[in-house]
Amino acid sequence: MSSSGKDHLGASSSEPLPVIIVGNGPSGICLSYLLSGYTPYVKPDAVHPHPLLQRKLTEAPGVSILDQDLDYLSEGLEGRSQSPMALLFDALLRPDTDFGGNMKSVLTWKHQEEHAIPHVVLGRNLPGGAWHSIEGSMVTLSQGQWMGLPDLEVKDWMQKKRRGLRNSRATAGDIAHYYRDYVVKKGLGHNFVSGAVVTAVEWGTPNPNSCGAQDSSPLFQVSGFLSRDQGRQPFSLWARNVVLATGTFDSPARLGIPGEALPFIHHELSALEAATRVGALTPASDPVLIIGAGLSAADAVLYARHYNIPVIHAFRRAVDDPGLVFNQLPKMLYPEYHKVHQMMREQSILSPSPYEGYRSLPGHRLLCFKEDCQAVFQDLKGVEKVFEVSLVLVLIGSHPDLSFLPGAGADFAVDPDQPLSTKRNPIDVDPFTYQSTRQEGLYAMGPLAGDNFVRFVQGGALAVASSLLRKETRKPP
């Protein structure tokens, strides 16, 4: 932790910070960059290939994007996201990427310290967040160039590191290193506090003289602890605004069946990596049971196959279900995932084995686990089957952990009566500021606001930064 980070955490009773960001993944890093005085302007000679956007960009020459009407600029843009801010920032950073082009960004960046807003970024891991928890050799779903943050292209960074993209994609290890390096290269490190676990975020309208408050806006208290070798160090910070950027990997989804708490049941790919590393799993072991039909499950299958560990792969959905992610990925770009899909389709536990060491259980429902490393299933005909396994990976998705918010954040979802879900029921935010529609001063970005790809989380950072800059401008002296 930097000395500035220590100063922030020791300032429990001082003037509240303008902004606290909870989460230090790509969303938090991008927002920190924008709040550190790095200001985007349109290059004077730039011509954007989108005619309507180009005309709008010429209407305010010399005015930073952060100071322009983002609603107006984003109007009429279309693409692979439902967020107008995501489409706008992506169009400015990667003007023609969806058409196979590689046109440079139309933005230029100026470091203007007078525009910086003091802030602190709290994260459990190193800068890069959950990317440091992913097995390093795994290849990203998105193209490598889409994983980059403003003003430092991934391909340029990788060339300097003498690394290369695989079929236009990068490894998770390279991307985790890139995000950590980005914080250093852009001089953002003094804003970041790693090993910080937030346990409570509370707010209310302060008394006129409490904590230096000068208006009736809500004041937030962010409490938690620093995880250190010598134990837990509690902290408590005050802020005028809190930005939630925690992503969705904190709380793995569970089956909710008997025996799921047994020690051989795991919910993270890292358990397979660890068992393989120490020799607890070998080609002679009983099969690893992998449950799920998404990319995490596919990654686990690929990892186990690489080490010749036998696999039973169980999933509820039909292989030809159009909602299955494999049916949405281009085969040329994702050959390894389509290989897993082919295995799922062609291999059944009841048929001869075209893939040695792999069996699939399509349409099977898991009933329970037994203490002697057994898994009990029910097939489509209602017949029960028991399998001996060595280790189980339940990889059926994950949920954001907002237990530090009142009601675990459920009241802030689009539908407060349904569970919070990054894909189906995200936090309800204003589409042009990303401020919660239900609580002033509380912002959400990234997957929490429905932006589930790094390429598109950056638009949320643009929206939040613009909103916070306007607030700071209006704030009385």
PDB file of N, CA, C and O in Angstrom, residues 37-73:
ATOM      1  N   GLY A  37      -7.177  13.366 -13.462  1.00  0.00           N
ATOM      2  CA  GLY A  37      -6.858  14.527 -14.285  1.00  0.00           C
ATOM      3  C   GLY A  37      -6.564  14.203 -15.735  1.00  0.00           C
ATOM      4  O   GLY A  37      -6.270  15.107 -16.523  1.00  0.00           O
ATOM      5  N   TYR A  38      -6.622  12.919 -16.110  1.00  0.00           N
ATOM      6  CA  TYR A  38      -6.422  12.560 -17.518  1.00  0.00           C
ATOM      7  C   TYR A  38      -7.713  12.850 -18.278  1.00  0.00           C
ATOM      8  O   TYR A  38      -8.744  12.232 -18.029  1.00  0.00           O
ATOM      9  N   THR A  39      -7.638  13.789 -19.194  1.00  0.00           N
ATOM     10  CA  THR A  39      -8.831  14.355 -19.815  1.00  0.00           C
ATOM     11  C   THR A  39      -8.844  14.069 -21.312  1.00  0.00           C
ATOM     12  O   THR A  39      -7.872  14.370 -22.015  1.00  0.00           O
ATOM     13  N   PRO A  40      -9.936  13.496 -21.841  1.00  0.00           N
ATOM     14  CA  PRO A  40      -9.996  13.159 -23.268  1.00  0.00           C
ATOM     15  C   PRO A  40     -10.488  14.329 -24.122  1.00  0.00           C
ATOM     16  O   PRO A  40     -11.510  14.951 -23.814  1.00  0.00           O
ATOM     17  N   TYR A  41      -9.752  14.604 -25.183  1.00  0.00           N
ATOM     18  CA  TYR A  41     -10.146  15.587 -26.195  1.00  0.00           C
ATOM     19  C   TYR A  41     -10.121  14.902 -27.557  1.00  0.00           C
ATOM     20  O   TYR A  41      -9.390  13.937 -27.768  1.00  0.00           O
ATOM     21  N   VAL A  42     -10.919  15.418 -28.473  1.00  0.00           N
ATOM     22  CA  VAL A  42     -10.886  14.904 -29.845  1.00  0.00           C
ATOM     23  C   VAL A  42      -9.672  15.497 -30.548  1.00  0.00           C
ATOM     24  O   VAL A  42      -9.425  16.704 -30.475  1.00  0.00           O
ATOM     25  N   LYS A  43      -8.909  14.641 -31.226  1.00  0.00           N
ATOM     26  CA  LYS A  43      -7.752  15.129 -31.981  1.00  0.00           C
ATOM     27  C   LYS A  43      -8.217  16.137 -33.026  1.00  0.00           C
ATOM     28  O   LYS A  43      -9.234  15.907 -33.706  1.00  0.00           O
ATOM     29  N   PRO A  44      -7.514  17.244 -33.176  1.00  0.00           N
ATOM     30  CA  PRO A  44      -7.955  18.302 -34.107  1.00  0.00           C
ATOM     31  C   PRO A  44      -8.150  17.810 -35.542  1.00  0.00           C
ATOM     32  O   PRO A  44      -9.033  18.278 -36.248  1.00  0.00           O
ATOM     33  N   ASP A  45      -7.338  16.845 -35.966  1.00  0.00           N
ATOM     34  CA  ASP A  45      -7.414  16.392 -37.357  1.00  0.00           C
ATOM     35  C   ASP A  45      -8.159  15.073 -37.507  1.00  0.00           C
ATOM     36  O   ASP A  45      -8.188  14.479 -38.590  1.00  0.00           O
ATOM     37  N   ALA A  46      -8.791  14.602 -36.436  1.00  0.00           N
ATOM     38  CA  ALA A  46      -9.453  13.302 -36.489  1.00  0.00           C
ATOM     39  C   ALA A  46     -10.759  13.379 -37.273  1.00  0.00           C
ATOM     40  O   ALA A  46     -11.503  14.359 -37.181  1.00  0.00           O
ATOM     41  N   VAL A  47     -11.035  12.337 -38.046  1.00  0.00           N
ATOM     42  CA  VAL A  47     -12.311  12.210 -38.763  1.00  0.00           C
ATOM     43  C   VAL A  47     -12.909  10.863 -38.376  1.00  0.00           C
ATOM     44  O   VAL A  47     -12.361   9.811 -38.711  1.00  0.00           O
ATOM     45  N   HIS A  48     -14.032  10.902 -37.679  1.00  0.00           N
ATOM     46  CA  HIS A  48     -14.654   9.656 -37.246  1.00  0.00           C
ATOM     47  C   HIS A  48     -15.471   9.055 -38.393  1.00  0.00           C
ATOM     48  O   HIS A  48     -16.155   9.785 -39.115  1.00  0.00           O
ATOM     49  N   PRO A  49     -15.409   7.715 -38.576  1.00  0.00           N
ATOM     50  CA  PRO A  49     -16.140   7.101 -39.695  1.00  0.00           C
ATOM     51  C   PRO A  49     -17.660   7.137 -39.541  1.00  0.00           C
ATOM     52  O   PRO A  49     -18.372   6.929 -40.526  1.00  0.00           O
ATOM     53  N   HIS A  50     -18.160   7.414 -38.347  1.00  0.00           N
ATOM     54  CA  HIS A  50     -19.611   7.520 -38.152  1.00  0.00           C
ATOM     55  C   HIS A  50     -20.000   8.975 -38.451  1.00  0.00           C
ATOM     56  O   HIS A  50     -19.669   9.887 -37.679  1.00  0.00           O
ATOM     57  N   PRO A  51     -20.701   9.244 -39.550  1.00  0.00           N
ATOM     58  CA  PRO A  51     -20.940  10.630 -39.992  1.00  0.00           C
ATOM     59  C   PRO A  51     -21.663  11.484 -38.951  1.00  0.00           C
ATOM     60  O   PRO A  51     -21.293  12.646 -38.740  1.00  0.00           O
ATOM     61  N   LEU A  52     -22.693  10.942 -38.294  1.00  0.00           N
ATOM     62  CA  LEU A  52     -23.450  11.722 -37.317  1.00  0.00           C
ATOM     63  C   LEU A  52     -22.585  12.071 -36.119  1.00  0.00           C
ATOM     64  O   LEU A  52     -22.583  13.223 -35.662  1.00  0.00           O
ATOM     65  N   LEU A  53     -21.821  11.105 -35.628  1.00  0.00           N
ATOM     66  CA  LEU A  53     -20.951  11.379 -34.489  1.00  0.00           C
ATOM     67  C   LEU A  53     -19.857  12.367 -34.885  1.00  0.00           C
ATOM     68  O   LEU A  53     -19.522  13.281 -34.105  1.00  0.00           O
ATOM     69  N   GLN A  54     -19.324  12.226 -36.086  1.00  0.00           N
ATOM     70  CA  GLN A  54     -18.302  13.163 -36.549  1.00  0.00           C
ATOM     71  C   GLN A  54     -18.840  14.589 -36.568  1.00  0.00           C
ATOM     72  O   GLN A  54     -18.163  15.530 -36.128  1.00  0.00           O
ATOM     73  N   ARG A  55     -20.072  14.769 -37.060  1.00  0.00           N
ATOM     74  CA  ARG A  55     -20.648  16.122 -37.096  1.00  0.00           C
ATOM     75  C   ARG A  55     -20.797  16.691 -35.685  1.00  0.00           C
ATOM     76  O   ARG A  55     -20.472  17.856 -35.437  1.00  0.00           O
ATOM     77  N   LYS A  56     -21.232  15.866 -34.754  1.00  0.00           N
ATOM     78  CA  LYS A  56     -21.407  16.344 -33.377  1.00  0.00           C
ATOM     79  C   LYS A  56     -20.065  16.701 -32.731  1.00  0.00           C
ATOM     80  O   LYS A  56     -19.963  17.679 -31.976  1.00  0.00           O
ATOM     81  N   LEU A  57     -19.039  15.903 -33.043  1.00  0.00           N
ATOM     82  CA  LEU A  57     -17.727  16.156 -32.445  1.00  0.00           C
ATOM     83  C   LEU A  57     -17.130  17.480 -32.920  1.00  0.00           C
ATOM     84  O   LEU A  57     -16.327  18.107 -32.215  1.00  0.00           O
ATOM     85  N   THR A  58     -17.505  17.923 -34.120  1.00  0.00           N
ATOM     86  CA  THR A  58     -16.959  19.184 -34.639  1.00  0.00           C
ATOM     87  C   THR A  58     -17.695  20.403 -34.088  1.00  0.00           C
ATOM     88  O   THR A  58     -17.250  21.535 -34.295  1.00  0.00           O
ATOM     89  N   GLU A  59     -18.796  20.178 -33.385  1.00  0.00           N
ATOM     90  CA  GLU A  59     -19.586  21.307 -32.890  1.00  0.00           C
ATOM     91  C   GLU A  59     -18.987  21.961 -31.647  1.00  0.00           C
ATOM     92  O   GLU A  59     -19.343  23.086 -31.300  1.00  0.00           O
ATOM     93  N   ALA A  60     -18.091  21.225 -30.961  1.00  0.00           N
ATOM     94  CA  ALA A  60     -17.495  21.788 -29.742  1.00  0.00           C
ATOM     95  C   ALA A  60     -15.988  21.571 -29.762  1.00  0.00           C
ATOM     96  O   ALA A  60     -15.432  20.839 -28.934  1.00  0.00           O
ATOM     97  N   PRO A  61     -15.301  22.192 -30.720  1.00  0.00           N
ATOM     98  CA  PRO A  61     -13.842  21.993 -30.809  1.00  0.00           C
ATOM     99  C   PRO A  61     -13.131  22.524 -29.562  1.00  0.00           C
ATOM    100  O   PRO A  61     -13.489  23.572 -29.020  1.00  0.00           O
ATOM    101  N   GLY A  62     -12.169  21.757 -29.085  1.00  0.00           N
ATOM    102  CA  GLY A  62     -11.399  22.195 -27.924  1.00  0.00           C
ATOM    103  C   GLY A  62     -12.070  21.956 -26.589  1.00  0.00           C
ATOM    104  O   GLY A  62     -11.503  22.297 -25.554  1.00  0.00           O
ATOM    105  N   VAL A  63     -13.277  21.398 -26.591  1.00  0.00           N
ATOM    106  CA  VAL A  63     -13.975  21.099 -25.336  1.00  0.00           C
ATOM    107  C   VAL A  63     -13.786  19.616 -25.024  1.00  0.00           C
ATOM    108  O   VAL A  63     -13.998  18.759 -25.884  1.00  0.00           O
ATOM    109  N   SER A  64     -13.370  19.301 -23.808  1.00  0.00           N
ATOM    110  CA  SER A  64     -13.125  17.903 -23.464  1.00  0.00           C
ATOM    111  C   SER A  64     -14.420  17.099 -23.547  1.00  0.00           C
ATOM    112  O   SER A  64     -15.516  17.635 -23.358  1.00  0.00           O
ATOM    113  N   ILE A  65     -14.275  15.812 -23.821  1.00  0.00           N
ATOM    114  CA  ILE A  65     -15.448  14.935 -23.887  1.00  0.00           C
ATOM    115  C   ILE A  65     -16.188  14.940 -22.554  1.00  0.00           C
ATOM    116  O   ILE A  65     -17.431  14.904 -22.511  1.00  0.00           O
ATOM    117  N   LEU A  66     -15.453  14.996 -21.450  1.00  0.00           N
ATOM    118  CA  LEU A  66     -16.074  14.981 -20.123  1.00  0.00           C
ATOM    119  C   LEU A  66     -16.981  16.181 -19.892  1.00  0.00           C
ATOM    120  O   LEU A  66     -17.902  16.120 -19.070  1.00  0.00           O
ATOM    121  N   ASP A  67     -16.725  17.276 -20.606  1.00  0.00           N
ATOM    122  CA  ASP A  67     -17.513  18.499 -20.424  1.00  0.00           C
ATOM    123  C   ASP A  67     -18.616  18.659 -21.455  1.00  0.00           C
ATOM    124  O   ASP A  67     -19.326  19.666 -21.460  1.00  0.00           O
ATOM    125  N   GLN A  68     -18.763  17.669 -22.333  1.00  0.00           N
ATOM    126  CA  GLN A  68     -19.792  17.763 -23.358  1.00  0.00           C
ATOM    127  C   GLN A  68     -21.065  17.022 -22.927  1.00  0.00           C
ATOM    128  O   GLN A  68     -21.095  16.352 -21.887  1.00  0.00           O
ATOM    129  N   ASP A  69     -22.102  17.186 -23.712  1.00  0.00           N
ATOM    130  CA  ASP A  69     -23.385  16.532 -23.445  1.00  0.00           C
ATOM    131  C   ASP A  69     -23.301  15.090 -23.941  1.00  0.00           C
ATOM    132  O   ASP A  69     -23.432  14.817 -25.132  1.00  0.00           O
ATOM    133  N   LEU A  70     -23.074  14.156 -23.019  1.00  0.00           N
ATOM    134  CA  LEU A  70     -22.864  12.764 -23.401  1.00  0.00           C
ATOM    135  C   LEU A  70     -24.129  12.133 -23.959  1.00  0.00           C
ATOM    136  O   LEU A  70     -24.067  11.260 -24.838  1.00  0.00           O
ATOM    137  N   ASP A  71     -25.266  12.538 -23.455  1.00  0.00           N
ATOM    138  CA  ASP A  71     -26.544  12.050 -23.974  1.00  0.00           C
ATOM    139  C   ASP A  71     -26.650  12.399 -25.459  1.00  0.00           C
ATOM    140  O   ASP A  71     -26.979  11.552 -26.305  1.00  0.00           O
ATOM    141  N   TYR A  72     -26.346  13.644 -25.795  1.00  0.00           N
ATOM    142  CA  TYR A  72     -26.416  14.110 -27.172  1.00  0.00           C
ATOM    143  C   TYR A  72     -25.415  13.373 -28.066  1.00  0.00           C
ATOM    144  O   TYR A  72     -25.743  12.925 -29.168  1.00  0.00           O
ATOM    145  N   LEU A  73     -24.178  13.228 -27.583  1.00  0.00           N
ATOM    146  CA  LEU A  73     -23.146  12.580 -28.393  1.00  0.00           C
ATOM    147  C   LEU A  73     -23.475  11.116 -28.683  1.00  0.00           C
ATOM    148  O   LEU A  73     -23.166  10.605 -29.759  1.00  0.00           O
TER     149      LEU A  73
END
